[in-house]
mmCIF file of C-alpha atoms in Angstrom:
data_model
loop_
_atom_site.group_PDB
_atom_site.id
_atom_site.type_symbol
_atom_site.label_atom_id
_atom_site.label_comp_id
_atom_site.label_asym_id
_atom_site.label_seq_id
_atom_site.Cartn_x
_atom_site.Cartn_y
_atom_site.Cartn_z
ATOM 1 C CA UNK A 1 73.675 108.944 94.455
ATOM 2 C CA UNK A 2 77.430 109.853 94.932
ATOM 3 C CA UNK A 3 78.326 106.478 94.628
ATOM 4 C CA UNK A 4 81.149 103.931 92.630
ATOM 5 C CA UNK A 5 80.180 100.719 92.839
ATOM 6 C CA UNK A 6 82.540 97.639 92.686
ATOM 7 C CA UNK A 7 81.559 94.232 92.332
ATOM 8 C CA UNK A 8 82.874 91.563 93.442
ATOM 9 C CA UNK A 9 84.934 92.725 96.962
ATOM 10 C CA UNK A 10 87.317 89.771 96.602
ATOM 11 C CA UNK A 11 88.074 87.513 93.672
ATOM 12 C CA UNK A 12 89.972 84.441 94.008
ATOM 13 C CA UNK A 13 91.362 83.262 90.921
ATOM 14 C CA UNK A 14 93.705 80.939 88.998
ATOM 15 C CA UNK A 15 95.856 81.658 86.426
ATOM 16 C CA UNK A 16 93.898 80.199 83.907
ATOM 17 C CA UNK A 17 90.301 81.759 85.156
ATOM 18 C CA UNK A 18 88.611 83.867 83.228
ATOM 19 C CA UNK A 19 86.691 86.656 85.376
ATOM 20 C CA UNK A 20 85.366 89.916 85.381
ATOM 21 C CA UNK A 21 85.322 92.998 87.507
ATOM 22 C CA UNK A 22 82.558 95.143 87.358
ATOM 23 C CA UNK A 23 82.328 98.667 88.360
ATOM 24 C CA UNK A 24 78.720 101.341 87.976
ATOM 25 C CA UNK A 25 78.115 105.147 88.653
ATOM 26 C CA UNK A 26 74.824 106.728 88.469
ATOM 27 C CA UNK A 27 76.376 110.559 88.806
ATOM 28 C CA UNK A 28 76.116 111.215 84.700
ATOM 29 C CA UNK A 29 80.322 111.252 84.937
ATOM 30 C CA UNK A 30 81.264 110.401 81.260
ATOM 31 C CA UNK A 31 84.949 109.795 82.385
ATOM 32 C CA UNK A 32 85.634 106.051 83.881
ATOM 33 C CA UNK A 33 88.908 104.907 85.285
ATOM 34 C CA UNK A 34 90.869 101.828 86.485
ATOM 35 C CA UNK A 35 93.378 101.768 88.805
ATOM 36 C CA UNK A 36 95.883 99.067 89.711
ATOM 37 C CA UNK A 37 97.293 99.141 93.493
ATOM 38 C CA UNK A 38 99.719 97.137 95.143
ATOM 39 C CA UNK A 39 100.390 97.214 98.582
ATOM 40 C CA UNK A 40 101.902 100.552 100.418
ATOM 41 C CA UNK A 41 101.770 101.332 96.825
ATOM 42 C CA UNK A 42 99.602 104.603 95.284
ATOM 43 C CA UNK A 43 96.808 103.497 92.724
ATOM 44 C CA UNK A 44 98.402 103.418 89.354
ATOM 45 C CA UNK A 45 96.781 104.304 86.136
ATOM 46 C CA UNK A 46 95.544 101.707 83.882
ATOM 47 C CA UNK A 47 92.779 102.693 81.174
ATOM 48 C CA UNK A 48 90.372 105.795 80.954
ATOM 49 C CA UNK A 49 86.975 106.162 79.457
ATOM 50 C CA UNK A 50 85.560 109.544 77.760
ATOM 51 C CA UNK A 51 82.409 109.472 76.745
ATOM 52 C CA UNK A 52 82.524 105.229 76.387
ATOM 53 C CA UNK A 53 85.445 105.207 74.227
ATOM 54 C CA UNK A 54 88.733 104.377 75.352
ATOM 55 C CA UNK A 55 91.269 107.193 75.177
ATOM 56 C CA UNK A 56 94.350 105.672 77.595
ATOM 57 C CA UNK A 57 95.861 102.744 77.896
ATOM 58 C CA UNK A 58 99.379 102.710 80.046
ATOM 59 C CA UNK A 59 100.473 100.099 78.485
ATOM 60 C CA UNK A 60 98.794 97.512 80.057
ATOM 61 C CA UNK A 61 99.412 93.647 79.344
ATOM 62 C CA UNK A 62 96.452 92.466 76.797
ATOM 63 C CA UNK A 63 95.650 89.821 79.587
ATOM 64 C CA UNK A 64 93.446 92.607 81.125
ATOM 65 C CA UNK A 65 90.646 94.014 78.840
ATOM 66 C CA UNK A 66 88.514 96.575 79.412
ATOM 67 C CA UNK A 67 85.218 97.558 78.360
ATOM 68 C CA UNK A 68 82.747 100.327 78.515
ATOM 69 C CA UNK A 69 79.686 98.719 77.732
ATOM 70 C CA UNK A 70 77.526 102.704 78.346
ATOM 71 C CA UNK A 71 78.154 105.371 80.567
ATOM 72 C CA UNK A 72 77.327 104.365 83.771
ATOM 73 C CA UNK A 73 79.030 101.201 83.972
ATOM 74 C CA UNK A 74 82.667 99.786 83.434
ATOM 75 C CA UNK A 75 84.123 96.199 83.131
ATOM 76 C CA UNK A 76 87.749 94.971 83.263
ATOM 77 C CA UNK A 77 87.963 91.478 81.630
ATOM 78 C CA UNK A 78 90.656 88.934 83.370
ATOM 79 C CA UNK A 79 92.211 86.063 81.536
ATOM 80 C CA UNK A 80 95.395 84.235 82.249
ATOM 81 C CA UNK A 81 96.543 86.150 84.914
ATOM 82 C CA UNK A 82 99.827 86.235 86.746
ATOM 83 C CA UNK A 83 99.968 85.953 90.614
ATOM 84 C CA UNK A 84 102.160 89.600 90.412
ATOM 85 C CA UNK A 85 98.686 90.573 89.345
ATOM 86 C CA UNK A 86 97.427 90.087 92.411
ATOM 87 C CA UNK A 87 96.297 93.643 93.548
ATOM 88 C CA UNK A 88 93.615 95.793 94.509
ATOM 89 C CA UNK A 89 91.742 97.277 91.660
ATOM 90 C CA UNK A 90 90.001 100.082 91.646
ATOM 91 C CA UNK A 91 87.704 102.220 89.687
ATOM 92 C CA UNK A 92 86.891 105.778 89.751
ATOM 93 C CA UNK A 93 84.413 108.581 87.544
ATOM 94 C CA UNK A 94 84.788 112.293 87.094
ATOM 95 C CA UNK A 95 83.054 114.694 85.263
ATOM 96 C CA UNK A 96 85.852 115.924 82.653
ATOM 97 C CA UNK A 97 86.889 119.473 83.007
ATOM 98 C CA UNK A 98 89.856 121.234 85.365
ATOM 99 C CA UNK A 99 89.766 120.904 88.774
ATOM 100 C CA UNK A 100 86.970 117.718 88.729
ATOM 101 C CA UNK A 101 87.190 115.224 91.314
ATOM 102 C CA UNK A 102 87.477 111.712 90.573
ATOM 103 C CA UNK A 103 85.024 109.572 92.706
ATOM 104 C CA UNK A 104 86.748 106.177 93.494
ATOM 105 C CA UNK A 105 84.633 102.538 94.576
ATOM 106 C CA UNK A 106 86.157 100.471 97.726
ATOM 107 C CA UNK A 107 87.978 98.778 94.976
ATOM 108 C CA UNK A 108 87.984 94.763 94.460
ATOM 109 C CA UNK A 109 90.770 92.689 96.157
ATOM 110 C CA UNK A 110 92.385 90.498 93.254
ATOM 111 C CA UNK A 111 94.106 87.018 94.243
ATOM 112 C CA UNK A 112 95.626 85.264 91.255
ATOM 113 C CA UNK A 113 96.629 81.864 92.921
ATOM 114 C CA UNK B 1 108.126 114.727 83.566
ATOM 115 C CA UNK B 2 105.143 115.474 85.885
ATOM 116 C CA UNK B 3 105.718 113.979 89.623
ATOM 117 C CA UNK B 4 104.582 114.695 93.229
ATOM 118 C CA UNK B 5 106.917 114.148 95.793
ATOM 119 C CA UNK B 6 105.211 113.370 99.400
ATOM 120 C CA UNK B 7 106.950 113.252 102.800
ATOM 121 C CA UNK B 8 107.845 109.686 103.883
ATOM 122 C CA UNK B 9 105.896 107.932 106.396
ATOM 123 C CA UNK B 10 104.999 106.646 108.466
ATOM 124 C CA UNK B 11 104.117 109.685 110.382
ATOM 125 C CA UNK B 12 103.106 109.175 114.009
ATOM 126 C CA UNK B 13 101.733 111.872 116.022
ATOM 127 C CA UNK B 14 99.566 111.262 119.158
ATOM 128 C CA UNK B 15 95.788 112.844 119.937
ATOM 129 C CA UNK B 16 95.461 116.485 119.409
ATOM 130 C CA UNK B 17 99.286 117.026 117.746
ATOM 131 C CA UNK B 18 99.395 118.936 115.199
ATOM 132 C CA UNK B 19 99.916 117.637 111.510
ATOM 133 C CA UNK B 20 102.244 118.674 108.196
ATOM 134 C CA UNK B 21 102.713 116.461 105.392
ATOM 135 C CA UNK B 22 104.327 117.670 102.912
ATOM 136 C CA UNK B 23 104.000 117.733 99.012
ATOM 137 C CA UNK B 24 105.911 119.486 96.033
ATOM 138 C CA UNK B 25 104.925 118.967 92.836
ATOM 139 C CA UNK B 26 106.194 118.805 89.121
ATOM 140 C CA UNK B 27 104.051 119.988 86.295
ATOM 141 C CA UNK B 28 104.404 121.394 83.348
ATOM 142 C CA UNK B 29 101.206 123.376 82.911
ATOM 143 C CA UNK B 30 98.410 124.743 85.584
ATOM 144 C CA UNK B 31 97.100 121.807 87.364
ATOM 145 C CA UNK B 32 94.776 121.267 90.017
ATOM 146 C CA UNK B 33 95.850 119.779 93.407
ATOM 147 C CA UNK B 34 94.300 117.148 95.600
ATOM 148 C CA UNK B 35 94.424 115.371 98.867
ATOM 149 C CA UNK B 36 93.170 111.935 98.491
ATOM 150 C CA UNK B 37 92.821 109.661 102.115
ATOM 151 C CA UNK B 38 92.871 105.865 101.789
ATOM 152 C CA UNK B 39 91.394 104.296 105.406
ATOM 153 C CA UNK B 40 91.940 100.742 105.784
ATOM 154 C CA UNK B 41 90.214 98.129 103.416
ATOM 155 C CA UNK B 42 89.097 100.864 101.087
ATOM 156 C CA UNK B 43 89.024 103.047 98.179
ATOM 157 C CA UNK B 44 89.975 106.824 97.989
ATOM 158 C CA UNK B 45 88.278 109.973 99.383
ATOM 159 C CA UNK B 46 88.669 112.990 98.193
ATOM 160 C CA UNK B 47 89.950 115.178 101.291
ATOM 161 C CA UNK B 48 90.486 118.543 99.422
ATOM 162 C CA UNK B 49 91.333 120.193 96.214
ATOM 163 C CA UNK B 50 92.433 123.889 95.062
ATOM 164 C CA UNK B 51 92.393 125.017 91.357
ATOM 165 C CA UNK B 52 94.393 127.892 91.023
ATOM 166 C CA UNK B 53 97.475 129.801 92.995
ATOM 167 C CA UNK B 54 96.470 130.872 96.420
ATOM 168 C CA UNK B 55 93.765 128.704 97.051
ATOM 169 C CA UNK B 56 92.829 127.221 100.135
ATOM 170 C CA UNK B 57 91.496 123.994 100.501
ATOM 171 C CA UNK B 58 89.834 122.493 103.727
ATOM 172 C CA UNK B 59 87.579 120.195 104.583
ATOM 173 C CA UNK B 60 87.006 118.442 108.104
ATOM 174 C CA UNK B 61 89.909 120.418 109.593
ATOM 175 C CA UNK B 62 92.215 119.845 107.475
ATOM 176 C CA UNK B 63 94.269 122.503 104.789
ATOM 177 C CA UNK B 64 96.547 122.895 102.353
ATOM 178 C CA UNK B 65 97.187 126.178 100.055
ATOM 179 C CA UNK B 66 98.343 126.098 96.744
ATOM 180 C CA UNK B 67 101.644 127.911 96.159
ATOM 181 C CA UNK B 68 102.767 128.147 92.839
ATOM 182 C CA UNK B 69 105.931 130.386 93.938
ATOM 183 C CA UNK B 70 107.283 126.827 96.016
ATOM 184 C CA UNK B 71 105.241 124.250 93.842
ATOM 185 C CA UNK B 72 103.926 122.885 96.834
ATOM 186 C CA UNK B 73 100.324 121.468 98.640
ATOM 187 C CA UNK B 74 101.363 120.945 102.110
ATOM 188 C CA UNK B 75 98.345 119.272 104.147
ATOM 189 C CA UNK B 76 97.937 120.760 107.664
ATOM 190 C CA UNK B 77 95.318 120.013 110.647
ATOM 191 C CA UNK B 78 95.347 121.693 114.039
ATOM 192 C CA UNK B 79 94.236 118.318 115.858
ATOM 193 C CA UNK B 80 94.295 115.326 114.843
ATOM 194 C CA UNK B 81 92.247 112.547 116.214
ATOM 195 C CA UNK B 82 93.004 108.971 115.988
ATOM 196 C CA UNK B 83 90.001 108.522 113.283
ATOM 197 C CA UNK B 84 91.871 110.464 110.984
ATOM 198 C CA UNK B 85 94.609 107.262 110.581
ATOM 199 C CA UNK B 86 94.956 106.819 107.051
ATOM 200 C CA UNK B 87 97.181 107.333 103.964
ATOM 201 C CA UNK B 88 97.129 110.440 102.679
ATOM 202 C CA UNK B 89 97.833 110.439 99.028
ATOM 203 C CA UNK B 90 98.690 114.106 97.122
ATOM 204 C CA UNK B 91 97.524 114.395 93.552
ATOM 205 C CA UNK B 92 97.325 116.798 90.844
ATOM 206 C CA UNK B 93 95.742 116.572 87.192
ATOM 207 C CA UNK B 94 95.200 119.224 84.503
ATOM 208 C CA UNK B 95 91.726 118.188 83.970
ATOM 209 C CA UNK B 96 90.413 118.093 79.590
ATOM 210 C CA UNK B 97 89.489 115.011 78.212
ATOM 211 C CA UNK B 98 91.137 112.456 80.102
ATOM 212 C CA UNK B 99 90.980 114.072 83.959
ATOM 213 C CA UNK B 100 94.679 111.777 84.833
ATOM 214 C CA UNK B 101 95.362 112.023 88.400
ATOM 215 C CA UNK B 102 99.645 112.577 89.114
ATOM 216 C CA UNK B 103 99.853 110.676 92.576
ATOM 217 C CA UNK B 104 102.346 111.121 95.238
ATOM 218 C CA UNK B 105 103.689 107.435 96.830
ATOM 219 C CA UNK B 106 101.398 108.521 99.946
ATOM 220 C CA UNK B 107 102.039 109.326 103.992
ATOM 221 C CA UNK B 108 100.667 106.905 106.157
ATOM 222 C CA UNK B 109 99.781 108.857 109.397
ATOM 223 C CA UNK B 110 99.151 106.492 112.564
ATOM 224 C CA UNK B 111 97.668 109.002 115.778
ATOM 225 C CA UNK B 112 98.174 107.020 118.750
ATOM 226 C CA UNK B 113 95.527 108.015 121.978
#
């Protein structure tokens, strides 16, 4: 299994939802990722995983909270969202070490109405 | 700081052209590079990757060499077909506990028939 798995593809939400992305890998990568991309945009960084603890966060508003509940699988929690939030998000796992490839889902498809 | 800098796009070539996109890069250790490829409605691929000076990276007809003399990971294919429309995204990281992917602002190649 060489998989990321997103869940849900598209998320409809208002800006004062509370939802939750959800993201699993079943490769034994101990290094989880989100990514934030806008349009015609690359992905940009938002919060890594090693080993199920966090160890980045760019600076990311606290309206977004992530957690790694073990090491296959990784949630980002949503709460009063802004419609500039509207983006697709994506996750991604690597094994840690130089040179290792990140695997990235399909990504879910954020609309904060 | 660290940076890739990517050709602008789009790039539009028809059937069977031949394909450069080129990408310099800014680092201020020994990274790894990579050639991501976005296709419509989806997440990231890993196209190809070289670790060290002089390597040659290729995958489904496509290549790029690392060369450290010219900081540079240009992406090359002899032929392109119109199945290989995408954006092409260059990346580096230095790999070590957190495995954070440098991304270019991608090359959107459209091959006409």
């Amino acid at each position: 299994d060489t998989e990321v798995t997103q869940t849900p593809k598209h998320l409809v939400m208002g800006m004062t939802n509370k939802k939750s992305l959800k993201c699993e890998q079943h490769m034994g990568h101990r290094a989880m990722y989100w990514y934030k991309q806008k349009a015609k945009k690359p992905p940009e960084l938002m919060f890594v995983y090693s080993y199920e603890k966090l160890s980045i966060n760019e600076s990311v508003p606290s309206r977004f909270s992530p957690e790694c509940p073990n090491s296959s699988l990784l949630n980002l929690h949503l709460h009063a969202l802004q419609p500039e939030d509207s983006a697709l998000y994506l996750c991604a796992s690597s094994l840690l070490g130089q040179g290792e490839k990140l695997f990235f889902g399909s990504g879910t498809q954020l609309s904060v109405l | 700081g660290d940076s890739v800098t990517q050709m602008e796009g789009p790039v539009t070539l028809s059937e069977e052209a031949f394909l450069t996109i080129n990408c310099t890069y800014t680092a201020t250790g020994y990274p790894s590079l990579f050639w991501y490829v976005q296709y419509p409605g989806e997440g990231l691929q890993l196209l190809l990757k070289a670790t060290k000076a002089d390597d040659k990276g290729s995958n489904k007809g496509f290549e790029a060499t690392y060369r450290k003399e010219t900081t540079s990971f240009h992406l090359e294919k002899g032929s392109v077909q119109v199945s290989d429309s995408a954006v092409y995204f260059c990346a580096f990281n230095y790999g070590g506990a957190t495995n954070k992917l440098i991304f270019g602002t991608g090359t959107l190649l459209a091959v006409q028939p």
